[in-house]
Short mmCIF file of C-alpha atoms in Angstrom, two decimals:
data_model
loop_
_atom_site.label_atom_id
_atom_site.label_comp_id
_atom_site.label_asym_id
_atom_site.label_seq_id
_atom_site.Cartn_x
_atom_site.Cartn_y
_atom_site.Cartn_z
CA MET A 1 -15.26 -29.84 -85.94
CA ASN A 2 -16.64 -33.36 -86.44
CA LYS A 3 -13.29 -34.50 -87.79
CA ILE A 4 -11.50 -33.08 -84.76
CA ASN A 5 -13.89 -34.83 -82.36
CA SER A 6 -13.61 -38.13 -84.24
CA TYR A 7 -10.30 -39.07 -82.63
CA GLY A 8 -10.61 -41.58 -79.80
CA THR A 9 -10.21 -40.38 -76.25
CA GLY A 10 -7.70 -43.18 -75.65
CA LEU A 11 -5.34 -41.79 -78.28
CA VAL A 12 -5.66 -38.26 -76.93
CA ALA A 13 -5.08 -39.44 -73.33
CA GLY A 14 -2.06 -41.45 -74.45
CA LEU A 15 -0.57 -38.42 -76.17
CA ALA A 16 -1.24 -36.30 -73.08
CA VAL A 17 0.75 -38.77 -70.98
CA PHE A 18 3.53 -38.82 -73.59
CA PHE A 19 3.75 -35.03 -73.73
CA GLY A 20 3.69 -34.84 -69.92
CA LEU A 21 6.61 -37.27 -69.69
CA MET A 22 8.46 -35.26 -72.34
CA VAL A 23 8.04 -32.08 -70.29
CA GLY A 24 9.48 -33.93 -67.29
CA ALA A 25 12.39 -35.17 -69.40
CA ILE A 26 13.18 -31.66 -70.63
CA ILE A 27 13.16 -30.29 -67.08
CA MET A 28 15.49 -33.10 -65.98
CA LEU A 29 17.90 -32.27 -68.79
CA VAL A 30 17.84 -28.56 -67.99
CA SER A 31 18.44 -29.37 -64.30
CA GLY A 32 21.43 -31.58 -65.13
CA PHE A 33 19.80 -34.98 -64.61
CA ASN A 34 19.58 -37.93 -66.99
CA PRO A 35 15.87 -38.40 -67.86
CA VAL A 36 16.37 -42.04 -68.89
CA THR A 37 17.96 -42.86 -65.55
CA GLY A 38 15.29 -40.85 -63.76
CA TYR A 39 12.36 -42.64 -65.35
CA ILE A 40 13.99 -46.06 -64.98
CA SER A 41 14.48 -45.41 -61.26
CA LEU A 42 10.85 -44.28 -61.01
CA VAL A 43 9.55 -47.52 -62.54
CA GLN A 44 11.92 -49.67 -60.49
CA SER A 45 10.92 -47.88 -57.29
CA ALA A 46 7.24 -48.50 -58.04
CA LEU A 47 7.36 -52.03 -59.49
CA GLY A 48 10.74 -53.40 -58.45
CA SER A 49 9.48 -55.41 -55.47
CA SER A 50 6.30 -57.05 -54.24
CA LEU A 51 6.17 -54.50 -51.40
CA ASN A 52 6.18 -51.58 -53.81
CA ILE A 53 3.64 -53.24 -56.09
CA GLY A 54 1.38 -53.67 -53.08
CA GLU A 55 1.77 -49.99 -52.24
CA VAL A 56 0.91 -49.06 -55.83
CA LEU A 57 -2.30 -51.10 -55.64
CA ARG A 58 -3.07 -49.64 -52.22
CA SER A 59 -2.56 -46.12 -53.59
CA MET A 60 -4.95 -46.91 -56.45
CA THR A 61 -7.84 -47.68 -54.08
CA PRO A 62 -9.02 -44.15 -53.18
CA LEU A 63 -8.16 -42.86 -56.66
CA ILE A 64 -10.47 -45.40 -58.32
CA LEU A 65 -13.33 -44.52 -55.98
CA THR A 66 -12.99 -40.74 -56.16
CA ALA A 67 -12.51 -40.83 -59.94
CA ALA A 68 -15.64 -42.94 -60.34
CA GLY A 69 -17.52 -40.49 -58.13
CA PHE A 70 -16.33 -37.54 -60.18
CA LEU A 71 -17.33 -39.28 -63.41
CA VAL A 72 -20.88 -39.91 -62.17
CA ALA A 73 -21.33 -36.23 -61.31
CA GLN A 74 -19.71 -35.17 -64.58
CA SER A 75 -22.09 -37.42 -66.53
CA ALA A 76 -24.98 -35.46 -65.03
CA GLY A 77 -23.35 -32.17 -66.01
CA PHE A 78 -21.86 -31.31 -62.60
CA PHE A 79 -18.31 -30.58 -61.49
CA ASN A 80 -17.90 -32.06 -58.02
CA ILE A 81 -14.87 -30.32 -56.54
CA GLY A 82 -15.97 -31.39 -53.05
CA LEU A 83 -14.53 -34.91 -53.32
CA ALA A 84 -11.71 -34.07 -50.90
CA GLY A 85 -14.12 -32.93 -48.19
CA GLN A 86 -16.35 -35.95 -48.81
CA VAL A 87 -13.33 -38.24 -48.44
CA TRP A 88 -12.46 -36.57 -45.13
CA VAL A 89 -15.90 -36.94 -43.55
CA GLY A 90 -16.05 -40.57 -44.71
CA TRP A 91 -12.65 -41.18 -43.15
CA ILE A 92 -13.67 -39.59 -39.84
CA ALA A 93 -17.10 -41.22 -39.59
CA SER A 94 -15.92 -44.76 -40.37
CA THR A 95 -12.84 -44.74 -38.14
CA TRP A 96 -14.66 -43.01 -35.27
CA PHE A 97 -17.36 -45.70 -35.34
CA VAL A 98 -14.81 -48.48 -34.90
CA LEU A 99 -12.96 -46.55 -32.18
CA VAL A 100 -16.08 -46.19 -30.04
CA ASN A 101 -17.32 -49.74 -30.69
CA GLN A 102 -14.21 -51.84 -30.13
CA SER A 103 -16.18 -54.31 -28.04
CA MET A 104 -18.26 -55.14 -31.12
CA THR A 105 -17.14 -58.08 -33.25
CA PRO A 106 -15.14 -56.89 -36.29
CA TRP A 107 -17.36 -58.97 -38.56
CA LEU A 108 -20.12 -56.51 -37.71
CA SER A 109 -18.31 -53.27 -36.85
CA ILE A 110 -16.17 -53.10 -40.01
CA PRO A 111 -19.03 -53.48 -42.54
CA LEU A 112 -21.11 -50.99 -40.53
CA ALA A 113 -18.19 -48.55 -40.39
CA VAL A 114 -17.67 -48.74 -44.17
CA ILE A 115 -21.38 -48.11 -44.73
CA ILE A 116 -21.38 -45.18 -42.28
CA GLY A 117 -18.36 -43.65 -44.01
CA ALA A 118 -20.03 -43.98 -47.40
CA LEU A 119 -23.26 -42.44 -46.08
CA ALA A 120 -21.36 -39.51 -44.56
CA GLY A 121 -19.83 -38.79 -47.96
CA ALA A 122 -23.21 -39.22 -49.63
CA LEU A 123 -24.76 -36.56 -47.37
CA MET A 124 -21.92 -34.17 -48.17
CA GLY A 125 -22.50 -34.79 -51.85
CA ALA A 126 -26.29 -34.56 -51.70
CA LEU A 127 -26.26 -31.08 -50.13
CA PRO A 128 -24.69 -29.20 -53.08
CA GLY A 129 -26.82 -31.30 -55.44
CA TRP A 130 -29.97 -30.19 -53.62
CA LEU A 131 -28.82 -26.55 -53.56
CA ARG A 132 -28.23 -26.70 -57.31
CA ALA A 133 -31.60 -28.36 -57.97
CA GLN A 134 -33.68 -26.06 -55.74
CA PHE A 135 -31.92 -22.72 -56.00
CA GLY A 136 -29.60 -23.01 -58.98
CA ALA A 137 -26.55 -22.55 -56.74
CA SER A 138 -23.29 -23.37 -58.52
CA GLU A 139 -22.03 -26.74 -57.31
CA VAL A 140 -18.48 -25.54 -58.00
CA ILE A 141 -18.76 -22.80 -55.37
CA THR A 142 -20.77 -24.80 -52.83
CA THR A 143 -18.47 -27.84 -52.99
CA ILE A 144 -15.36 -25.68 -52.57
CA MET A 145 -16.91 -24.04 -49.50
CA LEU A 146 -17.97 -27.41 -48.11
CA ASN A 147 -14.38 -28.63 -48.41
CA TYR A 148 -13.36 -25.97 -45.90
CA ILE A 149 -16.31 -26.75 -43.64
CA ALA A 150 -15.43 -30.45 -43.72
CA LEU A 151 -11.73 -29.79 -43.11
CA TYR A 152 -12.00 -27.46 -40.12
CA GLY A 153 -15.17 -29.00 -38.74
CA GLY A 154 -13.54 -32.43 -38.94
CA ASN A 155 -10.40 -31.21 -37.21
CA ALA A 156 -12.47 -29.70 -34.41
CA PHE A 157 -14.39 -32.97 -34.06
CA VAL A 158 -11.18 -35.01 -33.81
CA GLN A 159 -9.61 -32.67 -31.25
CA GLY A 160 -12.79 -32.78 -29.19
CA LEU A 161 -12.94 -36.57 -28.88
CA PRO A 162 -12.66 -38.14 -25.39
CA LYS A 163 -9.07 -38.42 -24.15
CA LYS A 164 -9.31 -42.20 -23.89
CA LEU A 165 -9.59 -42.33 -27.70
CA MET A 166 -6.63 -40.00 -28.30
CA ALA A 167 -2.92 -40.74 -28.65
CA THR A 168 -2.11 -37.01 -28.85
CA THR A 169 -4.19 -33.85 -28.99
CA ASP A 170 -4.39 -34.12 -32.78
CA MET A 171 -4.40 -37.88 -33.38
CA THR A 172 -6.54 -40.78 -32.22
CA ASN A 173 -5.35 -44.16 -31.05
CA THR A 174 -4.35 -46.60 -33.77
CA LEU A 175 -6.78 -49.38 -34.56
CA HIS A 176 -5.68 -52.97 -34.16
CA ALA A 177 -5.21 -54.74 -37.49
CA SER A 178 -8.07 -57.10 -36.62
CA ASP A 179 -10.40 -54.07 -36.32
CA SER A 180 -9.56 -52.78 -39.78
CA LEU A 181 -9.66 -53.61 -43.48
CA ARG A 182 -6.18 -55.14 -43.28
CA TRP A 183 -5.93 -58.76 -44.43
CA ASP A 184 -2.83 -60.80 -43.65
CA PHE A 185 -3.16 -62.70 -46.93
CA LEU A 186 -2.86 -59.53 -49.03
CA SER A 187 -0.13 -58.08 -46.82
CA ASN A 188 1.97 -61.27 -46.92
CA LEU A 189 1.39 -61.62 -50.66
CA THR A 190 2.89 -58.17 -51.22
CA GLY A 191 5.85 -58.28 -48.88
CA GLY A 192 4.20 -56.59 -45.91
CA SER A 193 2.59 -53.69 -47.77
CA ARG A 194 -0.54 -51.87 -46.61
CA LEU A 195 -2.64 -53.37 -49.40
CA ASN A 196 -6.02 -54.19 -47.88
CA ILE A 197 -9.59 -55.23 -48.63
CA GLY A 198 -10.29 -51.66 -49.70
CA PHE A 199 -8.72 -52.47 -53.08
CA ILE A 200 -11.25 -55.23 -53.63
CA ILE A 201 -14.05 -52.88 -52.55
CA ALA A 202 -12.83 -50.30 -55.07
CA ILE A 203 -12.83 -52.79 -57.97
CA VAL A 204 -16.31 -54.06 -57.07
CA ALA A 205 -17.59 -50.48 -56.74
CA LEU A 206 -16.09 -49.51 -60.12
CA VAL A 207 -17.83 -52.43 -61.85
CA ALA A 208 -21.09 -51.67 -60.03
CA VAL A 209 -21.02 -48.00 -61.04
CA TRP A 210 -20.22 -48.97 -64.64
CA PHE A 211 -23.24 -51.28 -64.65
CA ILE A 212 -25.50 -48.61 -63.17
CA MET A 213 -24.38 -45.94 -65.61
CA LYS A 214 -24.40 -48.11 -68.73
CA ARG A 215 -27.07 -50.74 -68.13
CA THR A 216 -29.81 -49.22 -65.98
CA THR A 217 -32.58 -46.66 -66.36
CA LEU A 218 -31.03 -44.53 -63.63
CA GLY A 219 -27.74 -44.35 -65.50
CA PHE A 220 -29.53 -43.44 -68.72
CA GLU A 221 -31.40 -40.63 -66.95
CA ILE A 222 -28.18 -39.27 -65.42
CA ARG A 223 -26.48 -39.20 -68.81
CA ALA A 224 -29.56 -37.75 -70.52
CA VAL A 225 -29.81 -34.90 -68.01
CA GLY A 226 -26.10 -34.23 -68.43
CA LEU A 227 -26.38 -34.05 -72.22
CA ASN A 228 -29.54 -31.95 -72.43
CA PRO A 229 -31.59 -31.12 -69.30
CA ASP A 230 -34.42 -29.52 -71.30
CA ALA A 231 -34.83 -32.53 -73.57
CA ALA A 232 -34.70 -34.84 -70.53
CA ARG A 233 -37.49 -32.86 -68.84
CA TYR A 234 -39.54 -32.97 -72.04
CA ALA A 235 -39.12 -36.77 -72.01
CA GLY A 236 -40.58 -36.92 -68.49
CA MET A 237 -37.36 -37.14 -66.49
CA SER A 238 -36.91 -35.12 -63.30
CA ALA A 239 -33.75 -33.07 -63.76
CA LYS A 240 -33.82 -31.93 -60.12
CA ARG A 241 -34.13 -35.44 -58.71
CA THR A 242 -31.42 -36.70 -61.05
CA ALA A 243 -29.09 -33.88 -59.98
CA VAL A 244 -29.42 -34.81 -56.31
CA THR A 245 -29.08 -38.53 -57.09
CA ALA A 246 -25.92 -38.09 -59.15
CA MET A 247 -24.24 -35.90 -56.54
CA THR A 248 -25.29 -38.32 -53.78
CA ILE A 249 -23.71 -41.27 -55.60
CA SER A 250 -20.61 -39.17 -56.25
CA GLY A 251 -20.30 -38.29 -52.56
CA LEU A 252 -21.00 -41.88 -51.51
CA LEU A 253 -18.05 -43.14 -53.54
CA ALA A 254 -15.81 -40.42 -52.11
CA GLY A 255 -16.94 -41.30 -48.58
CA LEU A 256 -16.16 -44.93 -49.36
CA ALA A 257 -12.67 -43.85 -50.41
CA GLY A 258 -12.30 -42.09 -47.06
CA ALA A 259 -13.34 -45.25 -45.23
CA THR A 260 -10.65 -47.26 -47.03
CA GLU A 261 -8.06 -44.64 -46.09
CA GLY A 262 -9.01 -44.58 -42.41
CA LEU A 263 -9.70 -48.29 -41.94
CA GLY A 264 -7.22 -49.68 -44.45
CA THR A 265 -4.22 -47.40 -44.80
CA TYR A 266 -3.76 -45.23 -41.70
CA LEU A 267 -5.90 -47.01 -39.05
CA ASN A 268 -6.54 -43.75 -37.19
CA ILE A 269 -7.70 -40.15 -37.58
CA PHE A 270 -5.37 -37.16 -37.35
CA SER A 271 -5.90 -33.46 -37.90
CA GLN A 272 -5.30 -32.33 -41.48
CA THR A 273 -3.72 -29.09 -42.67
CA ALA A 274 -5.58 -29.47 -45.98
CA ALA A 275 -8.37 -31.66 -47.30
CA PRO A 276 -7.09 -35.12 -48.39
CA GLN A 277 -5.17 -34.88 -51.66
CA VAL A 278 -6.74 -38.08 -53.02
CA GLY A 279 -9.93 -36.12 -53.64
CA TYR A 280 -8.18 -33.78 -56.06
CA ASP A 281 -6.05 -36.54 -57.56
CA GLY A 282 -9.22 -38.52 -58.23
CA MET A 283 -10.48 -35.63 -60.35
CA ALA A 284 -7.26 -35.75 -62.38
CA VAL A 285 -7.61 -39.51 -62.82
CA ALA A 286 -11.18 -39.08 -64.08
CA LEU A 287 -10.09 -36.38 -66.53
CA LEU A 288 -7.32 -38.61 -67.87
CA ALA A 289 -9.79 -41.51 -68.20
CA SER A 290 -11.96 -39.27 -70.43
CA GLY A 291 -15.27 -40.82 -69.45
CA SER A 292 -14.12 -44.45 -69.52
CA PHE A 293 -14.55 -46.64 -66.44
CA LEU A 294 -11.83 -48.99 -67.69
CA GLY A 295 -9.71 -45.91 -68.28
CA ILE A 296 -10.14 -45.01 -64.60
CA PHE A 297 -8.34 -48.21 -63.60
CA PHE A 298 -5.35 -47.58 -65.86
CA ALA A 299 -5.21 -43.85 -65.09
CA ALA A 300 -5.24 -44.65 -61.36
CA LEU A 301 -2.45 -47.17 -61.98
CA LEU A 302 -0.37 -44.53 -63.77
CA PHE A 303 -0.86 -41.93 -61.04
CA SER A 304 -0.03 -44.49 -58.35
CA ILE A 305 3.16 -45.53 -60.14
CA LEU A 306 4.17 -41.87 -60.36
CA SER A 307 3.33 -41.33 -56.69
CA VAL A 308 5.01 -44.42 -55.24
CA GLY A 309 7.88 -44.48 -57.73
CA GLY A 310 8.61 -40.81 -57.20
CA LEU A 311 9.52 -41.50 -53.58
CA GLY A 312 12.49 -43.62 -54.67
CA MET A 313 13.82 -41.30 -57.38
CA PRO A 314 16.05 -39.12 -55.14
CA LEU A 315 17.95 -42.13 -53.77
CA ALA A 316 18.24 -44.00 -57.07
CA SER A 317 18.99 -41.15 -59.47
CA GLY A 318 19.14 -37.93 -57.47
CA VAL A 319 16.05 -36.54 -59.20
CA PRO A 320 13.85 -34.63 -56.71
CA THR A 321 10.37 -36.01 -56.02
CA GLU A 322 8.87 -32.61 -56.88
CA LEU A 323 9.52 -33.44 -60.52
CA VAL A 324 6.83 -36.12 -60.34
CA SER A 325 4.32 -33.40 -59.49
CA VAL A 326 5.49 -31.48 -62.55
CA VAL A 327 4.92 -34.54 -64.76
CA THR A 328 1.48 -35.12 -63.24
CA ALA A 329 0.51 -31.48 -63.69
CA SER A 330 1.76 -31.55 -67.29
CA ILE A 331 -0.37 -34.59 -68.06
CA ILE A 332 -3.43 -32.84 -66.64
CA PHE A 333 -2.58 -29.72 -68.66
CA PHE A 334 -2.42 -31.66 -71.90
CA ILE A 335 -5.67 -33.45 -71.06
CA GLY A 336 -7.25 -30.01 -70.64
CA ALA A 337 -5.76 -29.04 -74.00
CA ASN A 338 -7.20 -32.13 -75.72
CA TYR A 339 -8.81 -29.99 -78.42
CA LEU A 340 -5.34 -28.76 -79.41
CA ILE A 341 -4.05 -32.35 -79.56
CA ARG A 342 -6.98 -33.37 -81.77
CA LEU A 343 -6.33 -30.36 -84.01
CA ILE A 344 -2.69 -31.41 -84.41
CA LEU A 345 -3.80 -34.94 -85.35
CA VAL A 346 -6.16 -33.55 -87.99
CA LYS A 347 -3.34 -31.43 -89.42
CA ILE A 348 -1.07 -34.49 -89.62
CA ASP A 349 -3.81 -36.47 -91.41
CA GLU A 350 -4.43 -33.65 -93.88
CA ASP A 351 -0.71 -33.39 -94.68
CA ASP A 352 -0.53 -37.16 -95.23
CA ALA A 353 -3.56 -37.00 -97.52
CA LYS A 354 -1.96 -34.24 -99.59
CA GLN A 355 1.25 -36.24 -99.95
CA LYS A 356 -0.67 -39.33 -101.07
CA ALA A 357 -2.65 -37.26 -103.57
CA LYS A 358 0.57 -35.89 -105.06
CA LYS A 359 2.01 -39.40 -105.43
CA MET A 360 -1.16 -40.63 -107.17
CA LYS A 361 -1.01 -37.80 -109.72
CA GLY A 362 2.62 -38.51 -110.52
CA PRO A 363 5.26 -36.02 -111.63
CA LYS A 364 4.13 -33.10 -113.72
CA GLU A 365 5.00 -33.23 -117.42
CA PRO A 366 7.18 -30.36 -118.65
CA GLU A 367 5.24 -27.88 -120.68
CA LYS A 368 6.03 -27.90 -124.36
CA LYS A 369 7.41 -24.66 -125.60
CA VAL A 370 5.74 -23.43 -128.75
CA GLU A 371 8.18 -21.76 -131.02
CA GLU A 372 6.82 -18.75 -132.80
CA ALA A 373 7.24 -18.71 -136.55
CA GLU A 374 9.61 -16.10 -137.61
#
């Protein structure tokens, strides 16, 4: 068991990506497409122009934030499936604040809106944390239920806004670029993409969360409770308080992701048929990162390349965009099967060791036949 667990998470994650791409290649071949052409078109569609690169970075923004939020909760021993709902309430709260305060200077309204969005997500995260701490309620069940409450409650809120704020019955007016996180410098730098200040916020937040988790007492307590709650309590730590704190931070980061979506990408609010997908994708990014904050950045980059590049695959190579979802799902599957990958690596090492041992012993000498005396 120790030998199996000794393999680095980076190697296992890399193999998971490789196997996922291989599954995609096999499906392309079976479907009559050239996998080499398909993957080349995917990369070119994602990185072939400054506009597409900007869109890749823009797509990374909510993934970095939601993945960091998931990792904080996971470090405390919790599985926060409510990231999607927390993103949605952060999106609504932040964008609504700017819509109703357009007379306020953007230098004040935008920072306040981002803070309000983050706080809305934090409240949505704190509730299941408190229920777990006080009543032992499974955060998996409560966060799933809260996703539905956030989705339909948010839709009802949007549809009930004053008519002067609405473009249609299901969509608000669009914010002016000056009342958003858009920055002409970033947009012009990337060929007119929607890259905005939210990307900078995400990078700063990722570094801040890394520092909190790795260099502060709070981070140590969160990790200690996640590893062994009983031992943490024996050492004088409050497992209940830590549970609420971890889930609050997790929700805050998800709410911040929602604020960047509303104020940076879409510039409005519109009714959703499902909770924002970035919440679920952020979980996948965190799983691929395998507990590494640096890994979150590169995993988010990979998922964004797949997402943005997949849009150009049908035109460039005829490969349907649905195949990108198959590749992504395959990567997640192999991450979930990381124990199997480690077991395969151990088997390969053992076979190599046996071969080396045989070479060191050299060829066996033929046994001498003893002739019996007649």
